[in-house]
Short mmCIF file of C-alpha atoms in Angstrom, two decimals:
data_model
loop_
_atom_site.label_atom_id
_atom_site.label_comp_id
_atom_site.label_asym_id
_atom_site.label_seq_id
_atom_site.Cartn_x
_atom_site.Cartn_y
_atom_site.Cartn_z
CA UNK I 208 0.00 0.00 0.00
CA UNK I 209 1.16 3.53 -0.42
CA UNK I 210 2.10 5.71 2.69
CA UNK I 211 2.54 9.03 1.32
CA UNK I 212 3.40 10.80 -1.56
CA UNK I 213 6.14 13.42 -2.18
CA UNK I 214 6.00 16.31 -4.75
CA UNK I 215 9.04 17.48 -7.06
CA UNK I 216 9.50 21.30 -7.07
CA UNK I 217 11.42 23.60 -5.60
CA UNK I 218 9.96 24.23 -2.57
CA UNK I 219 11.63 22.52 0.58
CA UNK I 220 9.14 20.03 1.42
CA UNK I 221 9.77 18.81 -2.30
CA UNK I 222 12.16 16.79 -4.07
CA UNK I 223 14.46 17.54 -6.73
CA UNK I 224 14.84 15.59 -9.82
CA UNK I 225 16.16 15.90 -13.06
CA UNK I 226 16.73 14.73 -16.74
CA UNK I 227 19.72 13.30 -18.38
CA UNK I 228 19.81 11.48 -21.16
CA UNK I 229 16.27 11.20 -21.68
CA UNK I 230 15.69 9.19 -18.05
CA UNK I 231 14.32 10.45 -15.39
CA UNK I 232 16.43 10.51 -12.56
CA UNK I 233 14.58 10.27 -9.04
CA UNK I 234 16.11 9.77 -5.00
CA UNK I 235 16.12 6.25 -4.55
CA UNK I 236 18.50 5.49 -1.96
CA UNK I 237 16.58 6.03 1.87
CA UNK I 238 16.48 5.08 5.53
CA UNK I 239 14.12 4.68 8.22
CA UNK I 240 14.87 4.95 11.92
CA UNK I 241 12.61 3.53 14.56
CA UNK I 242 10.36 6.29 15.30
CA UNK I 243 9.35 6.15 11.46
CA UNK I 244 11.30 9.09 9.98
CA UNK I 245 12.38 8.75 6.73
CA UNK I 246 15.63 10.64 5.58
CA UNK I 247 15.70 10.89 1.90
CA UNK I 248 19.10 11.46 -0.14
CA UNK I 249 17.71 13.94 -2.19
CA UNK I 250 20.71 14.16 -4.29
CA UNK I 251 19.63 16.82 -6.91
CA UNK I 252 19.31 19.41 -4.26
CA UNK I 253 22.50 18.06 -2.39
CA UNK I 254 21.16 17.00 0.92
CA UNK I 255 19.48 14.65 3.22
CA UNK I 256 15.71 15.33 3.90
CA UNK I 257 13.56 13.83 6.34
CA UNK I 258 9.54 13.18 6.56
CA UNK I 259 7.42 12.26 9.15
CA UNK I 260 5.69 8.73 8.80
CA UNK I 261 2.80 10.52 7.26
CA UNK I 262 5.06 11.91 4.89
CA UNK I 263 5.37 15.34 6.44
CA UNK I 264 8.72 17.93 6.07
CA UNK I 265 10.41 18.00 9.18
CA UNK I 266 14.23 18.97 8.05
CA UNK I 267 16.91 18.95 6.20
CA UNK I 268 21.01 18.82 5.66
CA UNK I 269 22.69 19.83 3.07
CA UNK I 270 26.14 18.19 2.00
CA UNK I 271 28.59 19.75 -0.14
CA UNK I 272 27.62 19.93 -4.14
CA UNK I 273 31.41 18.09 -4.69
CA UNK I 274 30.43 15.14 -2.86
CA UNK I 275 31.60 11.88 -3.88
CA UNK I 276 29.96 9.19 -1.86
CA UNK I 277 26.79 9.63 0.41
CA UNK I 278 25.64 7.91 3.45
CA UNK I 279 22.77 8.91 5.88
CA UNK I 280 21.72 6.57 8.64
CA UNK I 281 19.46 6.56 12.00
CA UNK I 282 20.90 4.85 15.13
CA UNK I 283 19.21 3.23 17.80
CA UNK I 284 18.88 6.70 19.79
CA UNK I 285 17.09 8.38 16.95
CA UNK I 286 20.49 10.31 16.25
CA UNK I 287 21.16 10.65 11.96
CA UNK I 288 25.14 9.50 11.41
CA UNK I 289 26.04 10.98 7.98
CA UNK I 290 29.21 10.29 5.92
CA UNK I 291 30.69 11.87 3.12
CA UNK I 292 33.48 11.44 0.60
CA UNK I 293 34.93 14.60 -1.27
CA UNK I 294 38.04 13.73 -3.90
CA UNK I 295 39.97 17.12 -2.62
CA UNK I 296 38.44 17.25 0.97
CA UNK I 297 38.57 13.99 2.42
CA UNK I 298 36.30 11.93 4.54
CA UNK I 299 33.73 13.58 7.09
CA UNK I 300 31.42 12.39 9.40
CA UNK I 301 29.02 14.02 11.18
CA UNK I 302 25.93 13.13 14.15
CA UNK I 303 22.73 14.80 14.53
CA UNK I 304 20.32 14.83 17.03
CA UNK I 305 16.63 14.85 16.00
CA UNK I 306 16.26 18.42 16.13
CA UNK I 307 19.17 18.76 13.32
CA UNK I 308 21.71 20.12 15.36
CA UNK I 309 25.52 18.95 15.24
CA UNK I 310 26.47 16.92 18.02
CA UNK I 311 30.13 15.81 16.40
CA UNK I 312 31.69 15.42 13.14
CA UNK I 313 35.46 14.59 12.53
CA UNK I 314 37.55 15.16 9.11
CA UNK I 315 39.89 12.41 7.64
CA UNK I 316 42.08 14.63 5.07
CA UNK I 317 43.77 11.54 4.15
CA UNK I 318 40.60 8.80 3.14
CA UNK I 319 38.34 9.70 0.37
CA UNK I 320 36.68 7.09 -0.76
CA UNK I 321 34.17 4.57 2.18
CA UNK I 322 32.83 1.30 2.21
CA UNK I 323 30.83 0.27 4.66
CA UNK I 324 29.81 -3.02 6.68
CA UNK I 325 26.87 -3.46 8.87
CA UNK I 326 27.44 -6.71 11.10
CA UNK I 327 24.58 -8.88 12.63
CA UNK I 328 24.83 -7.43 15.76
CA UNK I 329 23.59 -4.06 13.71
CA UNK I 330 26.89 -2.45 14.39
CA UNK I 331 28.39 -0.26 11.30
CA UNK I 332 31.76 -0.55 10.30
CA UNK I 333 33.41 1.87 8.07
CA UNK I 334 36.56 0.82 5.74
CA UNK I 335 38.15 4.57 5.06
CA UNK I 336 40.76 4.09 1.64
CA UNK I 337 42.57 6.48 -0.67
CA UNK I 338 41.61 6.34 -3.86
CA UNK I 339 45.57 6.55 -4.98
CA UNK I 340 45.91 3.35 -2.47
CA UNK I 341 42.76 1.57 -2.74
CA UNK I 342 44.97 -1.54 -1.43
CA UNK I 343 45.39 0.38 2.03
CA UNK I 344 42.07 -0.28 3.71
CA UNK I 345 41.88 0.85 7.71
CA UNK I 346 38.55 -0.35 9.54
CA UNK I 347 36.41 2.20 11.69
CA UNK I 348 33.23 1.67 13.90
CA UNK I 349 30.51 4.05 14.72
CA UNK I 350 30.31 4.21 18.65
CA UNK I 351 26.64 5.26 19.50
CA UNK I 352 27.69 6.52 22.95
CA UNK I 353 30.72 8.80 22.40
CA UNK I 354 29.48 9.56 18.83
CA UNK I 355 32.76 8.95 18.06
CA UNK I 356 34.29 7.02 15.14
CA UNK I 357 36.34 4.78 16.88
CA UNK I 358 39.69 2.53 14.95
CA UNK I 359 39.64 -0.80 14.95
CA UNK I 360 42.75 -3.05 14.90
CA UNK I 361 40.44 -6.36 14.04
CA UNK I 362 40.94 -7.24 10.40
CA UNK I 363 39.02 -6.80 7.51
CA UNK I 364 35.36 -8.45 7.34
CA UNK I 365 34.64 -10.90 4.96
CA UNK I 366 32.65 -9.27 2.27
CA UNK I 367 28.86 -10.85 1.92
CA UNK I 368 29.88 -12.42 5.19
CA UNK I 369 27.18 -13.44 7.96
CA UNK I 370 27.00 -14.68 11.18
CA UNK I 371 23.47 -15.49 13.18
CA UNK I 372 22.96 -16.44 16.77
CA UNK I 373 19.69 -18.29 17.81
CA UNK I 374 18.73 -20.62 20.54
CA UNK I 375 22.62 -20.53 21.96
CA UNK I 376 23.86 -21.90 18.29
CA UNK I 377 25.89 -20.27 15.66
CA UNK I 378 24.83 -19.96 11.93
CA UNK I 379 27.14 -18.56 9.26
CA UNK I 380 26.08 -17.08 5.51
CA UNK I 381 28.73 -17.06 2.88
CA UNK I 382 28.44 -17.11 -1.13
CA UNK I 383 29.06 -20.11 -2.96
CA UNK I 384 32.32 -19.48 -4.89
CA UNK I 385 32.40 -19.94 -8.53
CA UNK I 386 28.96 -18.72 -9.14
CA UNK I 387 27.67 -15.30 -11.33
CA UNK I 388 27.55 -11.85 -9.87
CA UNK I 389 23.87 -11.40 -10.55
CA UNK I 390 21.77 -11.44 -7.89
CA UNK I 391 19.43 -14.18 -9.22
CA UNK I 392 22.70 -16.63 -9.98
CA UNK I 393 24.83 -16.10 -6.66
CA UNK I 394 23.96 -18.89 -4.09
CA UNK I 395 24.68 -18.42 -0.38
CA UNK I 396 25.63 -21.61 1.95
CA UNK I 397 24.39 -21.74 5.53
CA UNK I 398 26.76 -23.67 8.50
CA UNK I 399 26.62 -24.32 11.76
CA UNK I 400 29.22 -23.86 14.23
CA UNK I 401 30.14 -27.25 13.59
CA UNK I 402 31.27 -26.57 10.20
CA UNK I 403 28.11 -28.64 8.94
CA UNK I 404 26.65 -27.66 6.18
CA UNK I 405 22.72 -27.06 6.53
CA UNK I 406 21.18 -25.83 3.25
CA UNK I 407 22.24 -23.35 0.32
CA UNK I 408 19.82 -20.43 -1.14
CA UNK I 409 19.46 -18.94 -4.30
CA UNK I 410 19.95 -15.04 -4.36
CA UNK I 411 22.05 -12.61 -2.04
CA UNK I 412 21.39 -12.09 1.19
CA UNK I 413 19.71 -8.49 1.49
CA UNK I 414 17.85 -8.53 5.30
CA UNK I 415 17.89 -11.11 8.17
CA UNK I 416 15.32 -10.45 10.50
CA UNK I 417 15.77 -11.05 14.27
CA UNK I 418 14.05 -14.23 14.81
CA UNK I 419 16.56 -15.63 12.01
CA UNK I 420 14.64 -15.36 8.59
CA UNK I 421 16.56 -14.81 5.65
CA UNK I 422 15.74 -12.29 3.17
CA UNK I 423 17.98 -12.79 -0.54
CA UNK I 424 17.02 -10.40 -3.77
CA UNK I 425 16.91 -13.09 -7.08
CA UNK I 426 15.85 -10.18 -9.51
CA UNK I 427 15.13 -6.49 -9.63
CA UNK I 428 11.43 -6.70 -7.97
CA UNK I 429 11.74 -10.80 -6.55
CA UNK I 430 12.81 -11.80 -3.26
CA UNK I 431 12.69 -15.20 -1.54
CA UNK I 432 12.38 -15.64 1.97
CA UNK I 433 14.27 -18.92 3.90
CA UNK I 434 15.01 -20.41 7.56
CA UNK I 435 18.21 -20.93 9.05
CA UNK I 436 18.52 -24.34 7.83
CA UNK I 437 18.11 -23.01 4.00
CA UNK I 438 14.78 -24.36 3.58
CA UNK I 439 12.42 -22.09 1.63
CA UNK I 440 9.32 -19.83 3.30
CA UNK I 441 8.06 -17.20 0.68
CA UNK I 442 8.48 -15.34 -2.61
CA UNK I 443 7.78 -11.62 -2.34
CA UNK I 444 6.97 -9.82 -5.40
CA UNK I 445 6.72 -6.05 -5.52
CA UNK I 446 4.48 -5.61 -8.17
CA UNK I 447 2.77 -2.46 -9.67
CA UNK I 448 5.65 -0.14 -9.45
CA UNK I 449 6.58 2.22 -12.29
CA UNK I 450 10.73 1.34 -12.13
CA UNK I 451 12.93 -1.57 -10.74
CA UNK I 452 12.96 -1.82 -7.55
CA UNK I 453 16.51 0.27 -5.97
CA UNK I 454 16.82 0.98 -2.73
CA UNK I 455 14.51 -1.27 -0.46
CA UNK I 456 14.54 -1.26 2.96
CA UNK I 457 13.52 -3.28 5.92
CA UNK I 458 12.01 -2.36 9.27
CA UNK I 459 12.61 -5.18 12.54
CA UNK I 460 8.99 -6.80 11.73
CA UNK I 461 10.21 -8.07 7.88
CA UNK I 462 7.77 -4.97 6.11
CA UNK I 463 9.44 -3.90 3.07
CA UNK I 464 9.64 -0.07 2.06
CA UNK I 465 10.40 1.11 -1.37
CA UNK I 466 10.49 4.37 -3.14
CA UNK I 467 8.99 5.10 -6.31
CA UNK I 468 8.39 8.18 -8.98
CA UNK I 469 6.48 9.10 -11.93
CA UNK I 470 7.27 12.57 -13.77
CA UNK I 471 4.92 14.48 -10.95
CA UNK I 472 6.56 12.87 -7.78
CA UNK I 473 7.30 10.05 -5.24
CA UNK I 474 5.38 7.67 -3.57
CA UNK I 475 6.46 6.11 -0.26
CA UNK I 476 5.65 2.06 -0.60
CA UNK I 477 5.00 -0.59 2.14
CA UNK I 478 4.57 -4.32 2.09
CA UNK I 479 3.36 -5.61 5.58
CA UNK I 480 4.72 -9.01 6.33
CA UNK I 481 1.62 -10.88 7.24
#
């Protein structure tokens, strides 16, 4: 069903959008934090927006035009950690509170270029590089009490790597080797802690919700849903949308969120996990 709808324009409770090459380029890429704000990357006006879960203008920050790389995203405390890559200015991070204000920010001169890892414990690592060195890779955490962006001398996480703890056992997710770099070709193994090897699932691995169901994405609007022992629950198709579906999002309960546009605006999209 549809939540809310957002115009274009150029007033500030709109979004900007624009025209290149005859496609019509719309903000896709969106977070939700757990009072039901939704910050927007609205890159064609060069900052993050947010809306009320009715879809209402609350605020908005505004990032550097420059900007390489953008990354906005809630914490547990409601604070907004946003990241930002410039070529000439380096790396910054900064933490608002929920009234938009600056609590801390820090500048790395010598990174430019981010990756980032979210672990299963819903911590999120940052892996700050030089683009000159993209061999030299040095692994940061964001500390939700000091609002500090603390090093970390572990090393580097395995990418499409995960680990799940339920009833006092260990479960680990890792891609099949050998197989395609679509998403509907890759295949994903599931172990135990015990090395054994409990099922394999078709897709990668986009969402796994707390009671330990796997979410993996096998085309641009299909997702299957599995168990921890690989065996299959659901396909979930998000249907009747006017453009593949980027940026989807999860909330704790398994509901799927989407944006989508048309030439007149966006529409905020929800599918409740029944």
């Amino acid at each position: 069903r549809e939540l809310f709808r957002i115009p274009f324009g150029s007033k500030k409770e709109a979004l900007g959008t624009k025209l290149e090459n005859d496609t019509l380029l719309i903000p896709r890429d969106f977070s939700i934090d757990q009072k039901g704000h939704y910050y927007i990357n609205d890159a064609n006006k060069h900052r993050i927006v947010r809306f009320s879960m009715r879809g209402d203008y609350e605020l908005s920050l505004n990032y550097p035009p420059g900007a390489d790389q953008v990354f906005a995203q809630p914490d547990g405390m409601g604070n907004l950690w946003l990241l930002i890559s410039d070529s000439g200015r380096g790396f910054f991070y900064g933490v608002y509170d929920l009234k938009g204000k600056l609590v801390r920010n820090g500048i790395f001169a010598q990174y430019n270029r981010f990756r980032l890892h979210v672990d299963d414990a819903r911590v999120l690592h940052v892996l700050l590089s030089d683009r000159k060195k993209p061999k030299e890779v040095h692994l940061y955490y964001l500390d939700q009490q000091s609002f500090l962006l603390k090093r970390e001398n572990a090393g580097l996480p395995p990418a499409e790597h995960h680990q799940l703890n339920s009833l006092e056992r260990s479960y680990f997710i890792d891609p099949v080797p050998g197989k395609g770099s679509k998403d509907e070709d890759q295949r994903m193994n599931i172990t135990d802690d015990k090395k054994k090897s409990l099922g394999t699932m078709k897709g990668r691995v986009v969402y796994v919700t707390d009671p330990g169901e796997i979410y993996t994405r096998v085309g641009d609007c299909k997702l299957n849903i599995y168990n921890l022992r690989g065996s299959f629950l659901a396909e979930v198709q998000l249907e009747g949308l006017s453009a593949a579906c980027l940026g989807v999002r999860f909330d704790e309960q398994g509901n799927i969120y989407m944006l989508d546009g048309d030439m007149n605006g966006m529409r905020m999209m929800l599918w409740e996990r029944r």
